[in-house]
Short mmCIF file of C-alpha atoms in Angstrom, two decimals:
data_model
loop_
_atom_site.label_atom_id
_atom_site.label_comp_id
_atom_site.label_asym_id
_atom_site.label_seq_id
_atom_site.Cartn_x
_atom_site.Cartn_y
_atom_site.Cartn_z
CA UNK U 1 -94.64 24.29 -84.35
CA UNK U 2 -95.58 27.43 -82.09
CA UNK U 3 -94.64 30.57 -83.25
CA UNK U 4 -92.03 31.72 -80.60
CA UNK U 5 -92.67 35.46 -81.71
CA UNK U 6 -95.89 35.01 -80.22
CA UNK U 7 -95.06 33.28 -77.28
CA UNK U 8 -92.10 35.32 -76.21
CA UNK U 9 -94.46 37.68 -73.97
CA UNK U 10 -95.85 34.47 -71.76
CA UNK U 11 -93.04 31.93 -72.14
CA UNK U 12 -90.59 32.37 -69.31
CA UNK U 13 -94.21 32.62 -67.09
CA UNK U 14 -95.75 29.17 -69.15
CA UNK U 15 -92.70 27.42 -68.23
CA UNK U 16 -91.72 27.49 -65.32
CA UNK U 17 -90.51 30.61 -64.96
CA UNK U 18 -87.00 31.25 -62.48
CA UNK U 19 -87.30 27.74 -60.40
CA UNK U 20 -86.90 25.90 -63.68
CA UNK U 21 -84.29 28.36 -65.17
CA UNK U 22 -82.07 28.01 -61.89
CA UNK U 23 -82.49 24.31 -62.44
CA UNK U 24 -81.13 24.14 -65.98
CA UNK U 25 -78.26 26.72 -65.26
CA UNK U 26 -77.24 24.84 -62.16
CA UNK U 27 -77.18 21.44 -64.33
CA UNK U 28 -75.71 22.50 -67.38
CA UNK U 29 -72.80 24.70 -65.49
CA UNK U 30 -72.36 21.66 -63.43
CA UNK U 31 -70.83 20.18 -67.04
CA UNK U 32 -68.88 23.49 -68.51
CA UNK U 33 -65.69 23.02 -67.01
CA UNK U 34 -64.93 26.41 -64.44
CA UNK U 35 -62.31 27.12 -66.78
CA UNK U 36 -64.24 28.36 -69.87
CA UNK U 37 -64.29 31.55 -70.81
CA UNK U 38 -66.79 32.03 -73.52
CA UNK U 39 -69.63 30.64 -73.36
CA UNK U 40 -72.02 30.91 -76.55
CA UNK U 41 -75.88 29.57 -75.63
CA UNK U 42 -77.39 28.39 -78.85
CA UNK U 43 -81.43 28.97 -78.85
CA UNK U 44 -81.29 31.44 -75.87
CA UNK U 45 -84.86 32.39 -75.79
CA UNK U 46 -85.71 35.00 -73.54
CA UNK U 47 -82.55 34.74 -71.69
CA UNK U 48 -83.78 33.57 -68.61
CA UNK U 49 -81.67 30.67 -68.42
CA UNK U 50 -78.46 32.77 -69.94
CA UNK U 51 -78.03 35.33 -67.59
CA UNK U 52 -77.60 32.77 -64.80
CA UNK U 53 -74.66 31.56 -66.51
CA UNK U 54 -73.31 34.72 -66.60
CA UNK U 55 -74.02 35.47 -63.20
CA UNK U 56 -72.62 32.16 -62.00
CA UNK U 57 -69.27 32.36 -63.68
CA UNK U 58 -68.54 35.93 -63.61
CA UNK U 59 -65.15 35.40 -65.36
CA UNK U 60 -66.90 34.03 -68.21
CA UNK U 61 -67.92 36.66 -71.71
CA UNK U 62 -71.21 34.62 -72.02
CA UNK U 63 -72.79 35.10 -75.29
CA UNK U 64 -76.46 34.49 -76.26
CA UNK U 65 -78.37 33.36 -80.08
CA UNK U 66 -82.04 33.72 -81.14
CA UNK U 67 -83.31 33.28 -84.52
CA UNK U 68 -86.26 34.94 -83.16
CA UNK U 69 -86.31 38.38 -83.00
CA UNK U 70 -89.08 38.76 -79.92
CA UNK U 71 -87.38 36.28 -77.56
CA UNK U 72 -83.67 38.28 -78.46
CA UNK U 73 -85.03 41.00 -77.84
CA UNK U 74 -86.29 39.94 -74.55
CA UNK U 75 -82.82 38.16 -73.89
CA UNK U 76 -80.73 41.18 -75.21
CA UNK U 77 -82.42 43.20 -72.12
CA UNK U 78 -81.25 40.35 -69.59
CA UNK U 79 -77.87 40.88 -71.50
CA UNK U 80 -77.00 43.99 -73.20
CA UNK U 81 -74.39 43.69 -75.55
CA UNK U 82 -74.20 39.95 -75.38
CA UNK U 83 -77.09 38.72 -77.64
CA UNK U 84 -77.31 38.26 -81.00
CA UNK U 85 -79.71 37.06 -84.02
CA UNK U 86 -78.78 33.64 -85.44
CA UNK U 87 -79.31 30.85 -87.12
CA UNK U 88 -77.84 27.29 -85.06
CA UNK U 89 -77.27 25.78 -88.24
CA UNK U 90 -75.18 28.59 -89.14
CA UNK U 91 -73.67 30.56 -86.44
CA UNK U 92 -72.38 33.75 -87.18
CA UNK U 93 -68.61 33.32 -85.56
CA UNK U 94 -65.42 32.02 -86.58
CA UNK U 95 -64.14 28.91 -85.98
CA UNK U 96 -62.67 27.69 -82.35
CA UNK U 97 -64.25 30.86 -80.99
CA UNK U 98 -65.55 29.42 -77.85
CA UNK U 99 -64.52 27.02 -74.52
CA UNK U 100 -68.49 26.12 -74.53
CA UNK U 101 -70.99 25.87 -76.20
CA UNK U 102 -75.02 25.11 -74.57
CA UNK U 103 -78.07 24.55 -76.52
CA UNK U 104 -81.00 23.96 -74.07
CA UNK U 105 -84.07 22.78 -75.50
CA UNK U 106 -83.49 23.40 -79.45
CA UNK U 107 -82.66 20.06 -80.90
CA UNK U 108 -85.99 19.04 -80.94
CA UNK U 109 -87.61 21.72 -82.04
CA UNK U 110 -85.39 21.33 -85.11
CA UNK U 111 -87.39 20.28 -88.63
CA UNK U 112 -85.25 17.46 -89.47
CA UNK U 113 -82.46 15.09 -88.97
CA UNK U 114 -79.80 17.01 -91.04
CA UNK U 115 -80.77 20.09 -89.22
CA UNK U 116 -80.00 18.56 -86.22
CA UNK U 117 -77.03 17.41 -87.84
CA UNK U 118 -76.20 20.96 -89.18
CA UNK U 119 -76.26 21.97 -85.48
CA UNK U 120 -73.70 19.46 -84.22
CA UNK U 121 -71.94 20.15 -86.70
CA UNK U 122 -71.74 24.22 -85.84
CA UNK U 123 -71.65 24.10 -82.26
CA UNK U 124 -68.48 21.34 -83.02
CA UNK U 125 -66.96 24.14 -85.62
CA UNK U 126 -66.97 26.92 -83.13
CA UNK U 127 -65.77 25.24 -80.18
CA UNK U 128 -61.80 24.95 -79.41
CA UNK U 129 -60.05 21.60 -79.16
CA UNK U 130 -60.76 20.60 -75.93
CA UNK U 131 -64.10 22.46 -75.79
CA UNK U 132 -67.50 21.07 -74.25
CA UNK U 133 -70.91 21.20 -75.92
CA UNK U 134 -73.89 20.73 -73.44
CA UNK U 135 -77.45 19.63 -74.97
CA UNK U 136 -80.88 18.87 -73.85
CA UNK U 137 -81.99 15.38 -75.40
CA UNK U 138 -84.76 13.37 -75.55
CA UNK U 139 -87.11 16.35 -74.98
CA UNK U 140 -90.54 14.73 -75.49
CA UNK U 141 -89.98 11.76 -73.48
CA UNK U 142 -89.21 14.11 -70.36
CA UNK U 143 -92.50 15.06 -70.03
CA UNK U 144 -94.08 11.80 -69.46
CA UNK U 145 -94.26 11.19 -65.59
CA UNK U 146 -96.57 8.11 -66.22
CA UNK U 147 -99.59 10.35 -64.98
CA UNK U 148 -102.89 10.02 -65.90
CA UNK U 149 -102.40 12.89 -68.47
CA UNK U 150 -99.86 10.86 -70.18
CA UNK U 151 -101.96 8.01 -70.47
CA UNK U 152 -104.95 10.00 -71.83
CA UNK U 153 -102.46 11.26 -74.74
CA UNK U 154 -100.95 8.33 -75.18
CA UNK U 155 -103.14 7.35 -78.17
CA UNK U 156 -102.15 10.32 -79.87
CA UNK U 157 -100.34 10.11 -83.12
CA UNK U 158 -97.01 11.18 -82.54
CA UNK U 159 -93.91 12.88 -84.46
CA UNK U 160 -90.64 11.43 -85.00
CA UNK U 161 -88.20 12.46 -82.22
CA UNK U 162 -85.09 15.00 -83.32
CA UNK U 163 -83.29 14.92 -80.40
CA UNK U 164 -82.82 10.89 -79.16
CA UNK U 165 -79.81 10.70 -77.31
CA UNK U 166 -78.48 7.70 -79.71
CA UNK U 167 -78.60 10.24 -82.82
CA UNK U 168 -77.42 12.89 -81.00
CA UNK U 169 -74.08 11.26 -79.98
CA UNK U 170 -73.77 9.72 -83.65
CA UNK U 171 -74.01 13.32 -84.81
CA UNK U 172 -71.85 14.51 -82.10
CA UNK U 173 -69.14 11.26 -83.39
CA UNK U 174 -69.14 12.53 -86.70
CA UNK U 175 -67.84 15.94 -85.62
CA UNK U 176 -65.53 14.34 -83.68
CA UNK U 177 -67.34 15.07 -80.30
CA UNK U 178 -66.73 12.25 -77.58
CA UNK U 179 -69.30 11.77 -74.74
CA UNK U 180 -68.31 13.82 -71.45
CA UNK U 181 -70.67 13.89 -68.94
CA UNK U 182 -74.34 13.83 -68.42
CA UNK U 183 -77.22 15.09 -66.32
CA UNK U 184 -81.18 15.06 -65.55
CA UNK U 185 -82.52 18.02 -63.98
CA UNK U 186 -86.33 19.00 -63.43
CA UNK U 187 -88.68 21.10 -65.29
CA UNK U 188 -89.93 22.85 -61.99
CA UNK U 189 -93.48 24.12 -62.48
CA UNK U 190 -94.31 22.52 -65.25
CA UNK U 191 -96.28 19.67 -64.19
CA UNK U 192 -99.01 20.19 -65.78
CA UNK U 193 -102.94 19.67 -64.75
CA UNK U 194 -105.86 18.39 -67.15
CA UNK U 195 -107.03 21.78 -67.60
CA UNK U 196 -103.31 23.69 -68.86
CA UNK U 197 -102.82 20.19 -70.87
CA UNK U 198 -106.20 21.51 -72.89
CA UNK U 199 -105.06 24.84 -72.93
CA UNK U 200 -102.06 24.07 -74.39
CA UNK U 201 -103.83 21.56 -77.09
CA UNK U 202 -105.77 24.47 -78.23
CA UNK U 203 -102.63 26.67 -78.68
CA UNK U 204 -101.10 24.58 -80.24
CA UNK U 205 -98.25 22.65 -78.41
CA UNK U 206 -98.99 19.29 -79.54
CA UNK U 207 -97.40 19.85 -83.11
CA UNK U 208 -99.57 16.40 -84.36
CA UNK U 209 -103.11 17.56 -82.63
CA UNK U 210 -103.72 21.16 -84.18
CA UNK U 211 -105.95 23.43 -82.70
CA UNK U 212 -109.25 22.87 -84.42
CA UNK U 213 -108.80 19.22 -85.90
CA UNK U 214 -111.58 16.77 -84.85
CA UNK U 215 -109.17 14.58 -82.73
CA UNK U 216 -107.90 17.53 -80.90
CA UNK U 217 -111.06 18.45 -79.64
CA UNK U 218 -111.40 14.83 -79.00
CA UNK U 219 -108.30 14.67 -76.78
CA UNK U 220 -109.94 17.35 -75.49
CA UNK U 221 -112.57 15.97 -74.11
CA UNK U 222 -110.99 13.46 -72.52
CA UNK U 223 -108.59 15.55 -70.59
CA UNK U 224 -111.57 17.60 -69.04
CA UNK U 225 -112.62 14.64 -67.56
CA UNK U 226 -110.18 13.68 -65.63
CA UNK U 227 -110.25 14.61 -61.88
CA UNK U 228 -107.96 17.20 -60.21
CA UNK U 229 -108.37 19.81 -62.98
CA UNK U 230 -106.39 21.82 -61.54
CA UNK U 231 -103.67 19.94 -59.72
CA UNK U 232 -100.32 19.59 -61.25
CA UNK U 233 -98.72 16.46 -61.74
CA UNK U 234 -95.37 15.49 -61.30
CA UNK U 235 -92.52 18.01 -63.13
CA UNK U 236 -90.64 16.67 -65.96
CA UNK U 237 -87.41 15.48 -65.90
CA UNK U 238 -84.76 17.18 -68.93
CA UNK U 239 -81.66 15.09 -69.77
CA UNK U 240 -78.37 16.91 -70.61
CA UNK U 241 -75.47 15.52 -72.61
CA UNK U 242 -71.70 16.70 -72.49
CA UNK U 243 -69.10 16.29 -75.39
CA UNK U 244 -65.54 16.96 -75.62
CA UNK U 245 -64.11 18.52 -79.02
CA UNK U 246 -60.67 16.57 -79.57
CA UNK U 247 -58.08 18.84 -78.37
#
């Protein structure tokens, strides 16, 4: 897994940057109900994504939580006041605190199945009855655009998903979260080319190919000889999922 105190200086411009951060605000506010108001964003990185929810609904307190105290910081000067260091699997708030709650790409980031659980579980805890939780799902998948990237690393060994939507909703079930809504939006900028796919090998970002191993540079290889080195292919496309706490 990267170390997101490292990466907090380059990640907003590694990923995208604004154009994918208006994408994800505009599709995860299209499925938080206009009358919430508080808003707690689980996993709120740099903030780049959270102040656009605040400056879409201004009647809305929107709060934001790290557990990592580079990208808070970051997100804490995009939002004074309004971020805070946490851990999703236990948030530091009372119960029925919030009319939504968002958690944009965390769940699979997450090191297990009953941490993703443990999540679900807390984001269910602090909502109100008739709250909304929004999630990303099905993370990895998103990223392969059947390009010829993609079917270079297709042969690579690969972890066990966190976030399939399937789980998620059984998790969501147990907490007695009911489906609500859903929504694809895409990862603008982030198509990547053969040579930022090596780049990020050798950081890195493929969690089962570490920078270094034999197969990695293998992979390597492969993706420098592709043609186009340096021409993006086609942007992801993220998956969101709404559910309704019982009211």
């Amino acid at each position: 897994m990267l170390d997101y105190d490292r990466e907090a200086g380059d990640y907003d411009a590694l990923r995208g940057g604004e154009p994918r951060a208006e994408a994800a605000a505009r599709a995860v506010l299209g499925l938080v109900p206009e009358g919430a108001r508080r808003l707690l964003d689980i996993a709120c990185g740099t903030g780049i994504v959270t102040r656009r929810f605040a400056a879409a609904r201004p009647g809305t307190q929107v709060t934001g939580v790290d557990l990592t105290h580079a990208m808070a910081s970051r997100a804490a000067a995009r939002l004074p006041g309004s971020v805070v260091i946490g851990d999703g699997r236990r948030l530091p708030f009372r119960g029925g605190q919030f009319d939504a709650v968002t958690s944009v790409w965390l769940l699979h980031l997450l090191g297990g199945p009953e941490d993703v659980r443990a999540v679900v579980g807390e984001c269910a805890r602090v909502l109100r009855p008739g709250g909304v939780y929004v999630t990303t799902v099905d993370k990895a998948a998103s990223h392969n655009v059947g390009s010829d990237i993609d079917a270079v690393l297709a042969a690579r060994p690969r972890a066990a998903a966190m976030d399939p939507a399937a789980a998620v909703e059984r998790y969501a079930d147990e907490h007695g979260l009911r489906a609500a809504g859903q929504a694809r939006f895409p990862g603008r900028g982030q198509g990547r080319s053969p040579r930022r796919t090596v780049a990020d090998l050798r950081r890195g970002w493929f969690v089962t190919l570490p920078p270094g191993d034999p197969l990695a540079d293998d992979f390597a290889l492969r993706l420098a000889a592709l043609p186009d080195q340096d021409v993006p292919r086609p942007d992801p496309e993220f998956t969101l999922r709404a559910f309704r706490k019982a009211a």
